[in-house]
Short mmCIF file of C-alpha atoms in Angstrom, two decimals:
data_model
loop_
_atom_site.label_atom_id
_atom_site.label_comp_id
_atom_site.label_asym_id
_atom_site.label_seq_id
_atom_site.Cartn_x
_atom_site.Cartn_y
_atom_site.Cartn_z
CA MET G 1 -27.39 11.13 -43.85
CA ARG G 2 -24.99 9.64 -46.38
CA LYS G 3 -22.21 11.92 -45.13
CA LEU G 4 -22.84 10.82 -41.54
CA ILE G 5 -22.70 7.14 -42.50
CA LEU G 6 -19.47 7.74 -44.46
CA ILE G 7 -17.86 9.49 -41.46
CA LEU G 8 -18.83 6.62 -39.16
CA LEU G 9 -17.38 4.06 -41.55
CA LEU G 10 -14.10 5.95 -41.76
CA LEU G 11 -13.75 6.16 -37.95
CA PRO G 12 -11.55 3.49 -36.31
CA ILE G 13 -13.44 0.80 -34.46
CA GLY G 14 -11.91 1.86 -31.13
CA ALA G 15 -13.46 5.32 -31.45
CA LEU G 16 -16.92 3.78 -31.13
CA ALA G 17 -16.04 1.59 -28.14
CA GLN G 18 -17.23 2.57 -24.68
CA LYS G 19 -14.48 3.27 -22.18
CA THR G 20 -14.56 0.75 -19.33
CA LEU G 21 -14.11 1.55 -15.66
CA SER G 22 -11.90 -1.52 -15.21
CA GLY G 23 -8.44 -0.45 -14.08
CA VAL G 24 -6.66 1.67 -11.48
CA TRP G 25 -7.62 5.29 -10.82
CA THR G 26 -5.51 7.60 -8.62
CA GLY G 27 -5.98 11.08 -7.23
CA ALA G 28 -7.34 12.79 -4.13
CA LEU G 29 -10.43 13.43 -2.03
CA THR G 30 -11.49 16.84 -0.74
CA ASN G 31 -14.17 17.61 1.83
CA ASP G 32 -16.81 20.32 1.72
CA SER G 33 -16.70 20.53 5.52
CA THR G 34 -14.02 22.82 6.99
CA GLN G 35 -13.86 20.60 10.07
CA ALA G 36 -13.09 17.40 8.19
CA ARG G 37 -9.61 16.50 6.97
CA ASN G 38 -8.68 17.57 3.45
CA ASP G 39 -5.37 15.80 2.81
CA GLN G 40 -6.39 12.33 1.68
CA THR G 41 -4.80 10.64 -1.29
CA PHE G 42 -7.21 8.17 -2.84
CA GLU G 43 -7.10 5.27 -5.29
CA LEU G 44 -9.63 2.88 -6.78
CA ALA G 45 -9.01 -0.50 -8.41
CA LEU G 46 -12.21 -1.41 -10.26
CA THR G 47 -13.63 -4.20 -12.40
CA GLU G 48 -16.68 -3.43 -14.56
CA TYR G 49 -18.97 -6.30 -15.53
CA ARG G 50 -22.46 -6.12 -17.04
CA GLY G 51 -23.52 -2.83 -15.51
CA LYS G 52 -21.92 -3.60 -12.14
CA VAL G 53 -18.64 -2.48 -10.60
CA TYR G 54 -16.48 -4.33 -8.06
CA GLY G 55 -13.17 -3.39 -6.53
CA TYR G 56 -11.20 -1.78 -3.74
CA SER G 57 -10.52 1.72 -2.46
CA TYR G 58 -7.28 2.85 -0.84
CA ALA G 59 -7.06 6.07 1.20
CA THR G 60 -4.10 7.52 3.10
CA PHE G 61 -3.72 10.53 5.37
CA LEU G 62 -1.15 11.98 7.77
CA GLU G 63 -1.67 12.79 11.43
CA ASN G 64 1.06 13.67 13.96
CA ASP G 65 3.78 12.45 11.55
CA HIS G 66 2.02 9.09 11.27
CA LEU G 67 0.92 7.69 7.89
CA TYR G 68 -2.43 5.92 8.10
CA TYR G 69 -4.12 3.87 5.38
CA ILE G 70 -7.55 2.31 4.88
CA VAL G 71 -8.34 -0.39 2.32
CA LYS G 72 -12.02 -1.11 1.68
CA ARG G 73 -13.93 -3.37 -0.64
CA VAL G 74 -16.39 -1.41 -2.83
CA GLU G 75 -19.20 -2.27 -5.21
CA GLY G 76 -21.58 -0.31 -7.38
CA THR G 77 -23.86 -0.09 -10.39
CA ILE G 78 -23.95 1.78 -13.70
CA VAL G 79 -27.28 3.20 -14.88
CA ASP G 80 -27.65 5.55 -17.87
CA GLY G 81 -24.03 6.69 -17.79
CA VAL G 82 -23.97 7.28 -14.02
CA CYS G 83 -21.87 5.08 -11.73
CA GLU G 84 -22.32 4.94 -7.96
CA VAL G 85 -19.66 3.09 -5.96
CA THR G 86 -20.31 2.41 -2.26
CA ASP G 87 -18.16 1.00 0.55
CA ASP G 88 -18.84 -2.68 1.15
CA GLU G 89 -16.52 -3.68 4.00
CA LEU G 90 -13.16 -2.94 5.59
CA VAL G 91 -10.28 -5.07 4.29
CA SER G 92 -7.16 -3.67 5.99
CA THR G 93 -6.07 -0.62 8.03
CA ASN G 94 -3.41 0.48 10.51
CA LEU G 95 -5.75 2.79 12.43
CA PHE G 96 -5.77 2.27 16.19
CA THR G 97 -9.47 3.10 16.48
CA LYS G 98 -12.29 1.01 15.07
CA LEU G 99 -14.26 2.34 12.12
CA ASP G 100 -18.04 2.48 12.40
CA LYS G 101 -19.34 -0.15 9.98
CA ARG G 102 -22.60 1.77 9.56
CA VAL G 103 -20.87 4.75 7.94
CA LYS G 104 -20.63 4.18 4.17
CA ARG G 105 -19.19 6.45 1.51
CA THR G 106 -20.86 6.62 -1.91
CA ILE G 107 -18.91 8.04 -4.86
CA THR G 108 -20.71 9.20 -8.01
CA PHE G 109 -19.09 9.39 -11.47
CA ARG G 110 -20.62 10.31 -14.80
CA MET G 111 -19.78 9.25 -18.32
CA ASN G 112 -19.23 11.98 -20.89
CA PRO G 113 -22.19 11.53 -23.29
CA VAL G 114 -20.18 12.99 -26.19
CA ASP G 115 -17.27 10.53 -26.29
CA SER G 116 -18.58 7.78 -23.93
CA ILE G 117 -15.44 8.09 -21.82
CA TRP G 118 -15.48 7.95 -18.03
CA ARG G 119 -13.93 10.90 -16.24
CA LEU G 120 -13.63 10.27 -12.53
CA ASP G 121 -14.14 13.87 -11.45
CA GLY G 122 -17.18 13.48 -9.27
CA THR G 123 -18.71 13.84 -5.85
CA TRP G 124 -19.00 11.71 -2.74
CA LYS G 125 -21.10 11.61 0.39
CA THR G 126 -21.49 9.58 3.58
CA ASN G 127 -24.74 8.48 5.16
CA LYS G 128 -25.98 10.03 8.39
CA THR G 129 -26.09 7.95 11.60
CA ARG G 130 -27.02 8.71 15.20
CA GLU G 131 -23.40 9.46 16.05
CA PHE G 132 -22.17 11.02 12.80
CA TYR G 133 -23.37 13.75 10.47
CA ALA G 134 -23.34 13.18 6.72
CA ILE G 135 -20.25 14.59 4.96
CA THR G 136 -19.97 15.56 1.31
CA GLY G 137 -17.02 16.32 -0.91
CA LYS G 138 -15.40 16.07 -4.31
CA ILE G 139 -13.09 13.51 -5.87
CA ALA G 140 -10.67 13.84 -8.78
CA LEU G 141 -9.04 10.69 -10.16
CA LYS G 142 -7.20 9.81 -13.34
CA GLU G 143 -6.38 6.45 -14.85
CA GLU G 144 -2.98 5.01 -13.88
CA LYS G 145 -1.83 2.61 -16.57
CA ASP G 146 1.51 1.85 -14.89
CA LEU G 147 0.53 -0.57 -12.12
CA ASN G 148 4.01 -0.25 -10.58
CA LYS G 149 3.01 3.27 -9.55
CA SER G 150 -0.28 2.19 -8.01
CA ARG G 151 -0.28 1.80 -4.24
CA VAL G 152 -3.68 0.11 -4.11
CA TYR G 153 -2.63 -2.54 -6.65
CA GLU G 154 0.60 -3.17 -4.75
CA HIS G 155 -1.22 -3.36 -1.43
CA LEU G 156 -3.71 -5.85 -2.87
CA GLY G 157 -0.70 -7.93 -3.86
CA ASP G 158 0.49 -7.89 -0.24
CA LEU G 159 -2.95 -9.16 0.79
CA GLY G 160 -3.16 -11.75 -2.00
CA LEU G 161 -6.16 -10.04 -3.62
CA GLN G 162 -4.84 -8.90 -7.00
CA LYS G 163 -6.38 -11.88 -8.83
CA SER G 164 -9.83 -10.98 -7.52
CA LEU G 165 -9.89 -7.97 -9.88
CA ALA G 166 -10.29 -10.42 -12.80
CA TRP G 167 -9.32 -7.87 -15.47
CA ASP G 168 -8.28 -10.56 -17.95
CA LYS G 169 -11.35 -12.74 -17.46
CA LYS G 170 -14.64 -12.61 -19.37
CA GLU G 171 -16.70 -13.67 -16.41
CA GLU G 172 -18.05 -12.09 -13.26
CA PRO G 173 -15.31 -11.70 -10.62
CA LYS G 174 -17.13 -13.82 -8.05
CA GLN G 175 -13.90 -14.43 -6.13
CA MET G 176 -13.87 -10.78 -5.13
CA VAL G 177 -17.28 -10.96 -3.50
CA ILE G 178 -16.62 -14.26 -1.74
CA ILE G 179 -13.18 -13.63 -0.26
CA LYS G 180 -13.29 -12.12 3.20
CA VAL G 181 -10.52 -11.69 5.71
CA GLU G 182 -12.61 -13.13 8.52
CA ASP G 183 -13.53 -16.12 6.35
CA VAL G 184 -9.86 -16.99 5.95
CA ALA G 185 -9.38 -16.96 9.73
CA THR G 186 -12.50 -19.09 10.25
CA ALA G 187 -11.35 -21.61 7.64
CA LYS G 188 -8.02 -21.98 9.38
CA LYS G 189 -9.74 -22.64 12.72
CA GLU G 190 -12.04 -25.26 11.17
CA LYS G 191 -9.07 -26.98 9.55
CA VAL G 192 -7.29 -27.17 12.90
CA LYS G 193 -10.40 -28.70 14.52
CA GLU G 194 -10.68 -31.34 11.79
CA GLU G 195 -7.05 -32.32 12.18
CA LYS G 196 -7.49 -32.71 15.94
CA VAL G 197 -10.51 -34.98 15.47
CA LYS G 198 -8.84 -37.15 12.80
CA LYS G 199 -5.49 -37.64 14.50
CA PRO G 200 -5.91 -37.67 18.30
CA LYS G 201 -3.64 -40.69 18.73
CA GLU G 202 -0.85 -39.13 16.70
CA GLU G 203 -1.00 -35.99 18.86
CA GLU G 204 -0.74 -38.08 22.03
CA VAL G 205 2.25 -39.97 20.65
CA ALA G 206 3.88 -36.73 19.58
CA LYS G 207 3.28 -35.28 23.07
CA VAL G 208 4.92 -38.27 24.74
CA LYS G 209 7.91 -38.02 22.40
CA GLU G 210 8.16 -34.29 23.08
CA GLU G 211 8.23 -34.89 26.85
CA LYS G 212 10.95 -37.53 26.44
CA VAL G 213 13.04 -35.24 24.29
CA LYS G 214 12.56 -32.45 26.82
CA LYS G 215 13.83 -34.68 29.65
CA VAL G 216 16.84 -35.76 27.61
CA LYS G 217 17.67 -32.14 26.86
CA GLU G 218 17.38 -31.19 30.53
CA GLU G 219 19.75 -34.01 31.48
CA ASP G 220 22.20 -32.93 28.78
CA VAL G 221 22.11 -29.35 30.07
CA LYS G 222 22.83 -30.52 33.60
CA LYS G 223 25.76 -32.66 32.41
CA GLU G 224 27.22 -29.80 30.41
CA ALA G 225 26.92 -27.46 33.40
CA ALA G 226 28.65 -29.97 35.64
CA VAL G 227 31.48 -30.50 33.13
CA ALA G 228 31.90 -26.75 32.72
CA LYS G 229 32.11 -26.28 36.47
CA GLU G 230 34.67 -29.07 36.96
CA THR G 231 36.98 -28.19 34.10
CA LYS G 232 36.62 -24.40 34.66
CA LYS G 233 36.63 -23.65 30.96
CA GLU G 234 37.45 -20.15 29.87
CA GLU G 235 34.57 -18.03 28.66
CA ILE G 236 34.25 -17.95 24.91
CA LYS G 237 34.13 -14.42 23.59
CA LYS G 238 31.12 -13.63 21.39
CA PRO G 239 32.07 -12.68 17.86
CA GLU G 240 31.57 -9.04 17.02
CA PRO G 241 28.45 -8.40 14.94
CA VAL G 242 29.10 -8.10 11.23
CA LYS G 243 28.69 -4.51 10.09
CA VAL G 244 26.39 -4.12 7.12
CA VAL G 245 27.85 -1.73 4.59
CA PRO G 246 25.04 0.56 3.38
CA ALA G 247 24.29 0.54 -0.36
CA ALA G 248 27.06 -2.01 -0.99
CA GLN G 249 25.79 -2.96 -4.47
CA LEU G 250 24.92 0.56 -5.58
CA ALA G 251 27.03 0.50 -8.74
CA SER G 252 25.51 -2.74 -10.05
CA ARG G 253 21.88 -1.63 -9.84
CA LYS G 254 19.95 0.47 -12.31
CA ILE G 255 18.73 3.87 -11.17
CA GLU G 256 15.21 4.81 -12.22
CA LYS G 257 14.02 8.40 -11.98
CA THR G 258 10.82 8.49 -9.95
CA GLU G 259 10.01 12.19 -9.88
CA GLU G 260 11.42 15.71 -10.24
CA ILE G 261 10.42 18.38 -7.73
CA GLY G 262 11.09 22.13 -7.66
CA PHE G 263 12.05 23.79 -4.37
CA ALA G 264 12.45 27.38 -3.16
CA ALA G 265 13.62 27.30 0.48
CA ASP G 266 17.23 27.15 1.71
CA SER G 267 16.41 24.11 3.84
CA LEU G 268 14.14 21.11 3.28
CA VAL G 269 12.64 18.67 5.76
CA ILE G 270 12.55 15.11 4.43
CA ALA G 271 10.28 12.51 6.03
CA LEU G 272 10.45 8.78 5.27
CA TYR G 273 7.62 6.25 5.77
CA ASP G 274 6.66 2.70 4.92
CA ASN G 275 3.92 3.17 2.35
CA GLY G 276 1.36 0.66 3.64
CA GLU G 277 1.83 -2.68 5.40
CA VAL G 278 4.87 -2.44 7.69
CA ASP G 279 6.65 -5.60 6.56
CA GLY G 280 10.30 -5.10 7.52
CA ASP G 281 11.48 -2.99 4.57
CA THR G 282 14.96 -1.51 5.10
CA VAL G 283 16.54 1.14 2.88
CA SER G 284 19.61 3.31 2.63
CA VAL G 285 19.16 6.81 1.23
CA LEU G 286 21.93 8.72 -0.52
CA LEU G 287 21.97 12.49 -0.96
CA ASN G 288 24.23 13.61 -3.83
CA GLY G 289 26.14 10.34 -3.56
CA GLU G 290 26.65 10.48 0.23
CA ILE G 291 24.85 8.32 2.78
CA PHE G 292 21.93 10.28 4.23
CA TRP G 293 20.17 7.37 5.96
CA ALA G 294 21.96 4.04 6.47
CA ASN G 295 20.08 0.73 6.85
CA GLN G 296 16.92 2.49 7.94
CA GLY G 297 13.86 0.39 8.73
CA LEU G 298 10.65 1.83 7.30
CA LYS G 299 7.73 2.44 9.65
CA SER G 300 4.35 4.12 9.57
CA GLN G 301 5.79 6.72 11.97
CA ALA G 302 7.84 9.43 10.25
CA ILE G 303 11.64 9.37 10.21
CA LYS G 304 12.73 12.97 9.63
CA LYS G 305 15.85 14.90 8.72
CA THR G 306 16.54 18.49 7.68
CA VAL G 307 18.70 19.26 4.66
CA TYR G 308 20.46 22.65 4.70
CA ILE G 309 21.17 23.63 1.10
CA PRO G 310 24.50 25.42 0.48
CA ALA G 311 24.40 28.73 -1.35
CA GLY G 312 24.65 28.32 -5.10
CA THR G 313 23.29 24.77 -5.10
CA ASP G 314 20.65 24.39 -7.80
CA SER G 315 19.89 20.68 -7.60
CA LEU G 316 19.91 17.72 -5.23
CA GLU G 317 19.61 14.00 -5.94
CA LEU G 318 18.09 11.47 -3.58
CA VAL G 319 18.67 7.77 -4.34
CA LEU G 320 16.73 5.11 -2.43
CA TYR G 321 18.50 1.76 -2.17
CA ALA G 322 16.74 -1.43 -1.01
CA GLU G 323 18.75 -3.26 1.67
CA ASN G 324 16.09 -5.99 1.78
CA LEU G 325 12.69 -6.64 0.25
CA GLY G 326 10.65 -7.09 3.42
CA ALA G 327 7.89 -9.68 3.63
CA TYR G 328 6.16 -8.37 0.50
CA PRO G 329 8.58 -7.49 -2.34
CA PRO G 330 9.47 -5.04 -3.71
CA ASN G 331 10.67 -2.49 -1.16
CA THR G 332 8.16 0.38 -1.13
CA GLY G 333 8.04 3.62 0.77
CA LEU G 334 6.87 7.20 0.86
CA LEU G 335 9.01 10.35 0.87
CA ILE G 336 7.44 13.60 1.96
CA ILE G 337 9.47 16.72 1.21
CA TYR G 338 8.56 19.91 3.07
CA ASP G 339 9.61 23.09 1.26
CA GLY G 340 8.45 25.84 3.58
CA ASN G 341 4.63 25.66 3.48
CA GLU G 342 4.68 23.40 0.43
CA ARG G 343 4.53 19.62 0.74
CA TYR G 344 5.42 17.04 -1.92
CA MET G 345 4.62 13.33 -1.61
CA VAL G 346 6.72 10.85 -3.58
CA ARG G 347 6.00 7.12 -3.56
CA PHE G 348 8.96 4.96 -4.51
CA SER G 349 9.72 1.32 -5.22
CA ALA G 350 13.11 -0.42 -5.26
CA ASP G 351 14.48 -3.96 -5.37
CA PHE G 352 17.78 -5.78 -5.83
CA ASN G 353 17.94 -4.75 -9.51
CA ARG G 354 16.95 -1.08 -9.41
CA ASN G 355 17.11 1.98 -7.21
CA ALA G 356 14.64 4.86 -7.11
CA ARG G 357 15.81 8.42 -7.71
CA VAL G 358 14.21 11.77 -6.86
CA VAL G 359 15.69 14.97 -8.34
CA LEU G 360 15.18 18.28 -6.54
CA ARG G 361 15.76 21.46 -8.58
CA ARG G 362 15.68 25.04 -7.39
CA LYS G 363 12.84 26.99 -8.95
CA LYS G 364 13.89 29.65 -11.42
CA GLY G 365 14.00 33.21 -10.10
CA VAL G 366 14.22 32.06 -6.47
#
């Protein structure tokens, strides 16, 4: 007994602490059914508080060269080292079809009783409804400490929901439970109604002024047309549009290596997507220092090109340069590289200070 007490006293305090589920977890989902899709990437952003878990899930999948995403609010409980997280409601998606609100996915994780550390290698299942059978599967996630690499955290930033995770607070993240997308829309409508009730006279005055201004403008247009007809002015040539030079500030920006990928084929197909909310992101892509894509707008639909690799070439370098930052900075996207039957997914982020770089190296012995 004395030896055990001595060992415990010599251990660092952190070794006795229980690992929290709060944070970002990334990985993939697989389905037990052969008829269900098996290519989903999956992320969770969770906050643990007094035996309860709150957060968001983020799933993506490809279909007909289209990148789809689904963001859901989730909540769960922790009992005796077992955590069950269940879908709460849909937050955001770019799917064209409506999701059945009655279908909920429940994910189960277990704490390792030896070291009290959560390992998010678990199982999941959906409930059965009249229209849908229950589906089961497995999930494998790992903690992502670099939030810049997390798509769910970035997407929550686009939606203004990052603060609802409350990781730095010692209180229950009530904001997460209260905030709803439909509530925001309803609040805006109520505000508009209140303003109309409070200021009816001002609106009438503004309407009268608007009509007067409109009449004045119409009269001015007529006068200008008459003057133009009488004096027979020459047509003014429209200035030629200014050509935007792709990657103009390439030399002044830092280049950060995103990932290194091995390839075997003599040709690669490269697909480019907007990785989430389509917000006007535009990039230029350079291949070995030459423009591969110039001023290309990112979309959820794939933009594809084939790269034919010259004999004797052992490596390729792709640099992604942000031409703008879109509505939600920074500029984010997804590269999918097809090497024969192999597929590699690379998420990248770039802004006006740094470029993203992907290095492709030929596999040894190929």
